[in-house]
Amino acid sequence: MEKANKQNKNLVVTFNADGTYLIWNKTEGKNEPYAEGKVELTRKGKHLKIEGLEGDIEQLDTEVLKLSAPEKPLMVFKKYEPKLKS
C-alpha cells in the first residue's frame, strides 16, 4: 500500500461526460497527461473499469469515490479542486 501511495501521489483522474477519463500529474503547477481512455460501468453501474484499474463502487458522492477489489487495498479518489492563483 505504501508503494501504491507513493506511485499515485499527485495523480488526478478526470472523468468526462462522454465516457472518457484523463489521468494527469500535477507537478510544479503543470498538468502533465499520464494516461487516457474509456470508462466502463458494469453490473448495473456498480463496477468501474478503466485501463489497468477496476473495482466495485463502495462509495460515490460529491467528495469521494471508493473502489474495492479482491486482494487489493481499498482505492480512494478524493475530489480535487485546483487552487486559484491570486
PDB file of N, CA and C in Angstrom:
ATOM      1  N   MET A   1       0.819  -1.183   0.000  1.00  0.00           N
ATOM      2  CA  MET A   1       0.000   0.000   0.000  1.00  0.00           C
ATOM      3  C   MET A   1       0.868   1.255   0.000  1.00  0.00           C
ATOM      4  N   GLU A   2       1.980   1.212   0.720  1.00  0.00           N
ATOM      5  CA  GLU A   2       2.885   2.358   0.759  1.00  0.00           C
ATOM      6  C   GLU A   2       3.447   2.646  -0.631  1.00  0.00           C
ATOM      7  N   LYS A   3       3.797   1.589  -1.371  1.00  0.00           N
ATOM      8  CA  LYS A   3       4.316   1.754  -2.732  1.00  0.00           C
ATOM      9  C   LYS A   3       3.261   2.390  -3.640  1.00  0.00           C
ATOM     10  N   ALA A   4       2.011   1.928  -3.536  1.00  0.00           N
ATOM     11  CA  ALA A   4       0.923   2.486  -4.352  1.00  0.00           C
ATOM     12  C   ALA A   4       0.698   3.948  -4.017  1.00  0.00           C
ATOM     13  N   ASN A   5       0.726   4.292  -2.726  1.00  0.00           N
ATOM     14  CA  ASN A   5       0.547   5.685  -2.333  1.00  0.00           C
ATOM     15  C   ASN A   5       1.630   6.572  -2.921  1.00  0.00           C
ATOM     16  N   LYS A   6       2.857   6.090  -2.907  1.00  0.00           N
ATOM     17  CA  LYS A   6       3.976   6.871  -3.445  1.00  0.00           C
ATOM     18  C   LYS A   6       3.852   7.035  -4.968  1.00  0.00           C
ATOM     19  N   GLN A   7       3.490   5.958  -5.675  1.00  0.00           N
ATOM     20  CA  GLN A   7       3.349   6.000  -7.129  1.00  0.00           C
ATOM     21  C   GLN A   7       2.216   6.918  -7.569  1.00  0.00           C
ATOM     22  N   ASN A   8       1.145   6.958  -6.797  1.00  0.00           N
ATOM     23  CA  ASN A   8      -0.052   7.694  -7.199  1.00  0.00           C
ATOM     24  C   ASN A   8      -0.127   9.108  -6.635  1.00  0.00           C
ATOM     25  N   LYS A   9       0.864   9.502  -5.849  1.00  0.00           N
ATOM     26  CA  LYS A   9       0.856  10.844  -5.281  1.00  0.00           C
ATOM     27  C   LYS A   9       0.847  11.876  -6.412  1.00  0.00           C
ATOM     28  N   ASN A  10       0.000  12.861  -6.280  1.00  0.00           N
ATOM     29  CA  ASN A  10      -0.146  13.959  -7.238  1.00  0.00           C
ATOM     30  C   ASN A  10      -0.835  13.561  -8.545  1.00  0.00           C
ATOM     31  N   LEU A  11      -1.361  12.334  -8.651  1.00  0.00           N
ATOM     32  CA  LEU A  11      -2.128  11.969  -9.843  1.00  0.00           C
ATOM     33  C   LEU A  11      -3.573  12.420  -9.670  1.00  0.00           C
ATOM     34  N   VAL A  12      -4.145  12.951 -10.735  1.00  0.00           N
ATOM     35  CA  VAL A  12      -5.538  13.401 -10.732  1.00  0.00           C
ATOM     36  C   VAL A  12      -6.254  12.688 -11.873  1.00  0.00           C
ATOM     37  N   VAL A  13      -7.431  12.120 -11.580  1.00  0.00           N
ATOM     38  CA  VAL A  13      -8.246  11.460 -12.596  1.00  0.00           C
ATOM     39  C   VAL A  13      -9.433  12.370 -12.888  1.00  0.00           C
ATOM     40  N   THR A  14      -9.612  12.700 -14.168  1.00  0.00           N
ATOM     41  CA  THR A  14     -10.757  13.497 -14.588  1.00  0.00           C
ATOM     42  C   THR A  14     -11.683  12.597 -15.390  1.00  0.00           C
ATOM     43  N   PHE A  15     -12.936  12.471 -14.928  1.00  0.00           N
ATOM     44  CA  PHE A  15     -13.945  11.706 -15.643  1.00  0.00           C
ATOM     45  C   PHE A  15     -14.782  12.688 -16.449  1.00  0.00           C
ATOM     46  N   ASN A  16     -14.921  12.440 -17.733  1.00  0.00           N
ATOM     47  CA  ASN A  16     -15.653  13.325 -18.631  1.00  0.00           C
ATOM     48  C   ASN A  16     -17.044  12.768 -18.940  1.00  0.00           C
ATOM     49  N   ALA A  17     -17.969  13.648 -19.262  1.00  0.00           N
ATOM     50  CA  ALA A  17     -19.360  13.258 -19.538  1.00  0.00           C
ATOM     51  C   ALA A  17     -19.482  12.338 -20.752  1.00  0.00           C
ATOM     52  N   ASP A  18     -18.500  12.335 -21.650  1.00  0.00           N
ATOM     53  CA  ASP A  18     -18.567  11.496 -22.849  1.00  0.00           C
ATOM     54  C   ASP A  18     -18.072  10.066 -22.614  1.00  0.00           C
ATOM     55  N   GLY A  19     -17.823   9.686 -21.342  1.00  0.00           N
ATOM     56  CA  GLY A  19     -17.395   8.322 -21.031  1.00  0.00           C
ATOM     57  C   GLY A  19     -15.906   8.095 -21.132  1.00  0.00           C
ATOM     58  N   THR A  20     -15.121   9.159 -21.127  1.00  0.00           N
ATOM     59  CA  THR A  20     -13.668   9.030 -21.176  1.00  0.00           C
ATOM     60  C   THR A  20     -13.072   9.539 -19.865  1.00  0.00           C
ATOM     61  N   TYR A  21     -11.805   9.220 -19.659  1.00  0.00           N
ATOM     62  CA  TYR A  21     -11.087   9.712 -18.494  1.00  0.00           C
ATOM     63  C   TYR A  21      -9.718  10.206 -18.927  1.00  0.00           C
ATOM     64  N   LEU A  22      -9.124  11.023 -18.101  1.00  0.00           N
ATOM     65  CA  LEU A  22      -7.764  11.514 -18.308  1.00  0.00           C
ATOM     66  C   LEU A  22      -7.081  11.480 -16.960  1.00  0.00           C
ATOM     67  N   ILE A  23      -5.910  10.865 -16.909  1.00  0.00           N
ATOM     68  CA  ILE A  23      -5.103  10.868 -15.690  1.00  0.00           C
ATOM     69  C   ILE A  23      -3.928  11.796 -15.944  1.00  0.00           C
ATOM     70  N   TRP A  24      -3.751  12.730 -15.050  1.00  0.00           N
ATOM     71  CA  TRP A  24      -2.656  13.673 -15.209  1.00  0.00           C
ATOM     72  C   TRP A  24      -1.949  13.870 -13.886  1.00  0.00           C
ATOM     73  N   ASN A  25      -0.748  14.367 -13.970  1.00  0.00           N
ATOM     74  CA  ASN A  25       0.111  14.541 -12.815  1.00  0.00           C
ATOM     75  C   ASN A  25       0.304  16.026 -12.570  1.00  0.00           C
ATOM     76  N   LYS A  26      -0.109  16.496 -11.408  1.00  0.00           N
ATOM     77  CA  LYS A  26       0.067  17.913 -11.102  1.00  0.00           C
ATOM     78  C   LYS A  26       1.445  18.107 -10.452  1.00  0.00           C
ATOM     79  N   THR A  27       2.375  18.534 -11.249  1.00  0.00           N
ATOM     80  CA  THR A  27       3.725  18.773 -10.752  1.00  0.00           C
ATOM     81  C   THR A  27       4.158  20.180 -11.123  1.00  0.00           C
ATOM     82  N   GLU A  28       4.686  20.859 -10.169  1.00  0.00           N
ATOM     83  CA  GLU A  28       5.210  22.205 -10.375  1.00  0.00           C
ATOM     84  C   GLU A  28       4.231  23.104 -11.126  1.00  0.00           C
ATOM     85  N   GLY A  29       2.948  22.970 -10.819  1.00  0.00           N
ATOM     86  CA  GLY A  29       1.944  23.821 -11.431  1.00  0.00           C
ATOM     87  C   GLY A  29       1.589  23.475 -12.862  1.00  0.00           C
ATOM     88  N   LYS A  30       2.142  22.398 -13.398  1.00  0.00           N
ATOM     89  CA  LYS A  30       1.854  21.990 -14.775  1.00  0.00           C
ATOM     90  C   LYS A  30       0.962  20.751 -14.760  1.00  0.00           C
ATOM     91  N   ASN A  31       0.072  20.650 -15.734  1.00  0.00           N
ATOM     92  CA  ASN A  31      -0.775  19.466 -15.881  1.00  0.00           C
ATOM     93  C   ASN A  31      -0.153  18.581 -16.955  1.00  0.00           C
ATOM     94  N   GLU A  32       0.504  17.510 -16.529  1.00  0.00           N
ATOM     95  CA  GLU A  32       1.161  16.609 -17.462  1.00  0.00           C
ATOM     96  C   GLU A  32       0.289  15.381 -17.704  1.00  0.00           C
ATOM     97  N   PRO A  33      -0.228  15.179 -18.935  1.00  0.00           N
ATOM     98  CA  PRO A  33      -1.038  13.980 -19.213  1.00  0.00           C
ATOM     99  C   PRO A  33      -0.250  12.705 -18.943  1.00  0.00           C
ATOM    100  N   TYR A  34      -0.908  11.743 -18.321  1.00  0.00           N
ATOM    101  CA  TYR A  34      -0.274  10.488 -17.936  1.00  0.00           C
ATOM    102  C   TYR A  34      -0.907   9.314 -18.670  1.00  0.00           C
ATOM    103  N   ALA A  35      -2.244   9.303 -18.741  1.00  0.00           N
ATOM    104  CA  ALA A  35      -2.980   8.238 -19.435  1.00  0.00           C
ATOM    105  C   ALA A  35      -4.386   8.732 -19.739  1.00  0.00           C
ATOM    106  N   GLU A  36      -5.015   8.111 -20.751  1.00  0.00           N
ATOM    107  CA  GLU A  36      -6.395   8.447 -21.080  1.00  0.00           C
ATOM    108  C   GLU A  36      -7.061   7.254 -21.741  1.00  0.00           C
ATOM    109  N   GLY A  37      -8.392   7.241 -21.735  1.00  0.00           N
ATOM    110  CA  GLY A  37      -9.118   6.139 -22.352  1.00  0.00           C
ATOM    111  C   GLY A  37     -10.592   6.205 -22.041  1.00  0.00           C
ATOM    112  N   LYS A  38     -11.260   5.060 -22.195  1.00  0.00           N
ATOM    113  CA  LYS A  38     -12.708   4.971 -21.977  1.00  0.00           C
ATOM    114  C   LYS A  38     -13.000   4.411 -20.587  1.00  0.00           C
ATOM    115  N   VAL A  39     -14.073   4.902 -19.994  1.00  0.00           N
ATOM    116  CA  VAL A  39     -14.573   4.399 -18.718  1.00  0.00           C
ATOM    117  C   VAL A  39     -15.679   3.398 -19.025  1.00  0.00           C
ATOM    118  N   GLU A  40     -15.703   2.302 -18.287  1.00  0.00           N
ATOM    119  CA  GLU A  40     -16.757   1.300 -18.481  1.00  0.00           C
ATOM    120  C   GLU A  40     -17.430   1.028 -17.140  1.00  0.00           C
ATOM    121  N   LEU A  41     -18.728   1.179 -17.092  1.00  0.00           N
ATOM    122  CA  LEU A  41     -19.509   0.822 -15.913  1.00  0.00           C
ATOM    123  C   LEU A  41     -20.248  -0.472 -16.209  1.00  0.00           C
ATOM    124  N   THR A  42     -20.128  -1.454 -15.315  1.00  0.00           N
ATOM    125  CA  THR A  42     -20.814  -2.732 -15.482  1.00  0.00           C
ATOM    126  C   THR A  42     -21.567  -3.061 -14.198  1.00  0.00           C
ATOM    127  N   ARG A  43     -22.210  -4.198 -14.204  1.00  0.00           N
ATOM    128  CA  ARG A  43     -23.001  -4.654 -13.051  1.00  0.00           C
ATOM    129  C   ARG A  43     -23.987  -3.579 -12.603  1.00  0.00           C
ATOM    130  N   LYS A  44     -24.741  -3.078 -13.576  1.00  0.00           N
ATOM    131  CA  LYS A  44     -25.767  -2.058 -13.328  1.00  0.00           C
ATOM    132  C   LYS A  44     -25.179  -0.809 -12.677  1.00  0.00           C
ATOM    133  N   GLY A  45     -23.991  -0.419 -13.120  1.00  0.00           N
ATOM    134  CA  GLY A  45     -23.357   0.797 -12.632  1.00  0.00           C
ATOM    135  C   GLY A  45     -22.649   0.668 -11.302  1.00  0.00           C
ATOM    136  N   LYS A  46     -22.421  -0.567 -10.845  1.00  0.00           N
ATOM    137  CA  LYS A  46     -21.789  -0.776  -9.542  1.00  0.00           C
ATOM    138  C   LYS A  46     -20.322  -1.182  -9.649  1.00  0.00           C
ATOM    139  N   HIS A  47     -19.799  -1.295 -10.863  1.00  0.00           N
ATOM    140  CA  HIS A  47     -18.411  -1.703 -11.074  1.00  0.00           C
ATOM    141  C   HIS A  47     -17.793  -0.756 -12.108  1.00  0.00           C
ATOM    142  N   LEU A  48     -16.679  -0.150 -11.760  1.00  0.00           N
ATOM    143  CA  LEU A  48     -15.996   0.806 -12.625  1.00  0.00           C
ATOM    144  C   LEU A  48     -14.736   0.165 -13.183  1.00  0.00           C
ATOM    145  N   LYS A  49     -14.529   0.329 -14.474  1.00  0.00           N
ATOM    146  CA  LYS A  49     -13.345  -0.241 -15.110  1.00  0.00           C
ATOM    147  C   LYS A  49     -12.727   0.795 -16.036  1.00  0.00           C
ATOM    148  N   ILE A  50     -11.455   1.093 -15.787  1.00  0.00           N
ATOM    149  CA  ILE A  50     -10.656   1.887 -16.700  1.00  0.00           C
ATOM    150  C   ILE A  50      -9.377   1.101 -16.918  1.00  0.00           C
ATOM    151  N   GLU A  51      -8.627   1.422 -17.922  1.00  0.00           N
ATOM    152  CA  GLU A  51      -7.441   0.649 -18.274  1.00  0.00           C
ATOM    153  C   GLU A  51      -6.506   0.477 -17.072  1.00  0.00           C
ATOM    154  N   GLY A  52      -6.283  -0.768 -16.689  1.00  0.00           N
ATOM    155  CA  GLY A  52      -5.356  -1.074 -15.603  1.00  0.00           C
ATOM    156  C   GLY A  52      -5.921  -0.888 -14.204  1.00  0.00           C
ATOM    157  N   LEU A  53      -7.177  -0.513 -14.089  1.00  0.00           N
ATOM    158  CA  LEU A  53      -7.774  -0.268 -12.786  1.00  0.00           C
ATOM    159  C   LEU A  53      -9.252  -0.617 -12.848  1.00  0.00           C
ATOM    160  N   GLU A  54      -9.716  -1.374 -11.872  1.00  0.00           N
ATOM    161  CA  GLU A  54     -11.147  -1.643 -11.799  1.00  0.00           C
ATOM    162  C   GLU A  54     -11.510  -2.036 -10.387  1.00  0.00           C
ATOM    163  N   GLY A  55     -12.774  -1.835 -10.056  1.00  0.00           N
ATOM    164  CA  GLY A  55     -13.243  -2.215  -8.740  1.00  0.00           C
ATOM    165  C   GLY A  55     -14.723  -1.958  -8.583  1.00  0.00           C
ATOM    166  N   ASP A  56     -15.285  -2.553  -7.528  1.00  0.00           N
ATOM    167  CA  ASP A  56     -16.685  -2.333  -7.192  1.00  0.00           C
ATOM    168  C   ASP A  56     -16.800  -0.976  -6.502  1.00  0.00           C
ATOM    169  N   ILE A  57     -17.815  -0.220  -6.856  1.00  0.00           N
ATOM    170  CA  ILE A  57     -18.017   1.094  -6.263  1.00  0.00           C
ATOM    171  C   ILE A  57     -18.616   0.907  -4.869  1.00  0.00           C
ATOM    172  N   GLU A  58     -17.844   1.275  -3.848  1.00  0.00           N
ATOM    173  CA  GLU A  58     -18.283   1.181  -2.456  1.00  0.00           C
ATOM    174  C   GLU A  58     -18.936   2.478  -2.004  1.00  0.00           C
ATOM    175  N   GLN A  59     -18.418   3.608  -2.492  1.00  0.00           N
ATOM    176  CA  GLN A  59     -18.968   4.912  -2.138  1.00  0.00           C
ATOM    177  C   GLN A  59     -18.747   5.862  -3.299  1.00  0.00           C
ATOM    178  N   LEU A  60     -19.753   6.641  -3.609  1.00  0.00           N
ATOM    179  CA  LEU A  60     -19.646   7.666  -4.639  1.00  0.00           C
ATOM    180  C   LEU A  60     -20.546   8.824  -4.237  1.00  0.00           C
ATOM    181  N   ASP A  61     -19.918   9.976  -3.994  1.00  0.00           N
ATOM    182  CA  ASP A  61     -20.682  11.179  -3.699  1.00  0.00           C
ATOM    183  C   ASP A  61     -19.911  12.374  -4.253  1.00  0.00           C
ATOM    184  N   THR A  62     -20.260  13.559  -3.858  1.00  0.00           N
ATOM    185  CA  THR A  62     -19.631  14.759  -4.432  1.00  0.00           C
ATOM    186  C   THR A  62     -18.193  14.961  -3.963  1.00  0.00           C
ATOM    187  N   GLU A  63     -17.749  14.211  -2.973  1.00  0.00           N
ATOM    188  CA  GLU A  63     -16.401  14.399  -2.436  1.00  0.00           C
ATOM    189  C   GLU A  63     -15.465  13.217  -2.627  1.00  0.00           C
ATOM    190  N   VAL A  64     -15.999  11.996  -2.777  1.00  0.00           N
ATOM    191  CA  VAL A  64     -15.129  10.815  -2.786  1.00  0.00           C
ATOM    192  C   VAL A  64     -15.700   9.697  -3.653  1.00  0.00           C
ATOM    193  N   LEU A  65     -14.778   8.920  -4.233  1.00  0.00           N
ATOM    194  CA  LEU A  65     -15.099   7.681  -4.939  1.00  0.00           C
ATOM    195  C   LEU A  65     -14.221   6.604  -4.317  1.00  0.00           C
ATOM    196  N   LYS A  66     -14.844   5.535  -3.802  1.00  0.00           N
ATOM    197  CA  LYS A  66     -14.102   4.426  -3.213  1.00  0.00           C
ATOM    198  C   LYS A  66     -14.396   3.168  -4.014  1.00  0.00           C
ATOM    199  N   LEU A  67     -13.324   2.494  -4.421  1.00  0.00           N
ATOM    200  CA  LEU A  67     -13.431   1.238  -5.171  1.00  0.00           C
ATOM    201  C   LEU A  67     -12.784   0.126  -4.375  1.00  0.00           C
ATOM    202  N   SER A  68     -13.395  -1.052  -4.398  1.00  0.00           N
ATOM    203  CA  SER A  68     -12.795  -2.216  -3.763  1.00  0.00           C
ATOM    204  C   SER A  68     -12.661  -3.327  -4.787  1.00  0.00           C
ATOM    205  N   ALA A  69     -11.645  -4.134  -4.594  1.00  0.00           N
ATOM    206  CA  ALA A  69     -11.405  -5.284  -5.466  1.00  0.00           C
ATOM    207  C   ALA A  69     -10.761  -6.378  -4.623  1.00  0.00           C
ATOM    208  N   PRO A  70     -11.077  -7.641  -4.922  1.00  0.00           N
ATOM    209  CA  PRO A  70     -10.480  -8.733  -4.159  1.00  0.00           C
ATOM    210  C   PRO A  70      -8.953  -8.665  -4.193  1.00  0.00           C
ATOM    211  N   GLU A  71      -8.349  -8.910  -3.046  1.00  0.00           N
ATOM    212  CA  GLU A  71      -6.897  -8.979  -2.905  1.00  0.00           C
ATOM    213  C   GLU A  71      -6.169  -7.675  -3.234  1.00  0.00           C
ATOM    214  N   LYS A  72      -6.873  -6.542  -3.176  1.00  0.00           N
ATOM    215  CA  LYS A  72      -6.256  -5.235  -3.383  1.00  0.00           C
ATOM    216  C   LYS A  72      -6.716  -4.313  -2.274  1.00  0.00           C
ATOM    217  N   PRO A  73      -5.878  -3.347  -1.898  1.00  0.00           N
ATOM    218  CA  PRO A  73      -6.338  -2.389  -0.889  1.00  0.00           C
ATOM    219  C   PRO A  73      -7.450  -1.509  -1.458  1.00  0.00           C
ATOM    220  N   LEU A  74      -8.254  -0.953  -0.580  1.00  0.00           N
ATOM    221  CA  LEU A  74      -9.314  -0.036  -0.969  1.00  0.00           C
ATOM    222  C   LEU A  74      -8.706   1.144  -1.717  1.00  0.00           C
ATOM    223  N   MET A  75      -9.284   1.493  -2.864  1.00  0.00           N
ATOM    224  CA  MET A  75      -8.795   2.626  -3.650  1.00  0.00           C
ATOM    225  C   MET A  75      -9.708   3.814  -3.385  1.00  0.00           C
ATOM    226  N   VAL A  76      -9.133   4.933  -2.974  1.00  0.00           N
ATOM    227  CA  VAL A  76      -9.908   6.114  -2.624  1.00  0.00           C
ATOM    228  C   VAL A  76      -9.486   7.273  -3.520  1.00  0.00           C
ATOM    229  N   PHE A  77     -10.473   7.871  -4.162  1.00  0.00           N
ATOM    230  CA  PHE A  77     -10.256   9.047  -5.002  1.00  0.00           C
ATOM    231  C   PHE A  77     -11.001  10.197  -4.346  1.00  0.00           C
ATOM    232  N   LYS A  78     -10.295  11.284  -4.058  1.00  0.00           N
ATOM    233  CA  LYS A  78     -10.915  12.445  -3.430  1.00  0.00           C
ATOM    234  C   LYS A  78     -11.086  13.551  -4.453  1.00  0.00           C
ATOM    235  N   LYS A  79     -12.118  14.343  -4.254  1.00  0.00           N
ATOM    236  CA  LYS A  79     -12.377  15.467  -5.146  1.00  0.00           C
ATOM    237  C   LYS A  79     -11.192  16.420  -5.123  1.00  0.00           C
ATOM    238  N   TYR A  80     -10.770  16.829  -6.297  1.00  0.00           N
ATOM    239  CA  TYR A  80      -9.642  17.753  -6.435  1.00  0.00           C
ATOM    240  C   TYR A  80     -10.169  19.094  -6.905  1.00  0.00           C
ATOM    241  N   GLU A  81      -9.814  20.113  -6.195  1.00  0.00           N
ATOM    242  CA  GLU A  81     -10.170  21.471  -6.601  1.00  0.00           C
ATOM    243  C   GLU A  81      -8.869  22.260  -6.706  1.00  0.00           C
ATOM    244  N   PRO A  82      -8.506  22.656  -7.911  1.00  0.00           N
ATOM    245  CA  PRO A  82      -7.261  23.395  -8.075  1.00  0.00           C
ATOM    246  C   PRO A  82      -7.310  24.725  -7.326  1.00  0.00           C
ATOM    247  N   LYS A  83      -6.157  25.099  -6.807  1.00  0.00           N
ATOM    248  CA  LYS A  83      -6.048  26.375  -6.118  1.00  0.00           C
ATOM    249  C   LYS A  83      -5.951  27.488  -7.150  1.00  0.00           C
ATOM    250  N   LEU A  84      -6.732  28.504  -6.975  1.00  0.00           N
ATOM    251  CA  LEU A  84      -6.701  29.634  -7.890  1.00  0.00           C
ATOM    252  C   LEU A  84      -5.552  30.555  -7.526  1.00  0.00           C
ATOM    253  N   LYS A  85      -4.826  30.975  -8.520  1.00  0.00           N
ATOM    254  CA  LYS A  85      -3.718  31.897  -8.277  1.00  0.00           C
ATOM    255  C   LYS A  85      -4.275  33.308  -8.091  1.00  0.00           C
ATOM    256  N   SER A  86      -3.772  33.996  -7.081  1.00  0.00           N
ATOM    257  CA  SER A  86      -4.257  35.353  -6.854  1.00  0.00           C
ATOM    258  C   SER A  86      -3.294  36.384  -7.400  1.00  0.00           C
TER     259      SER A  86
END
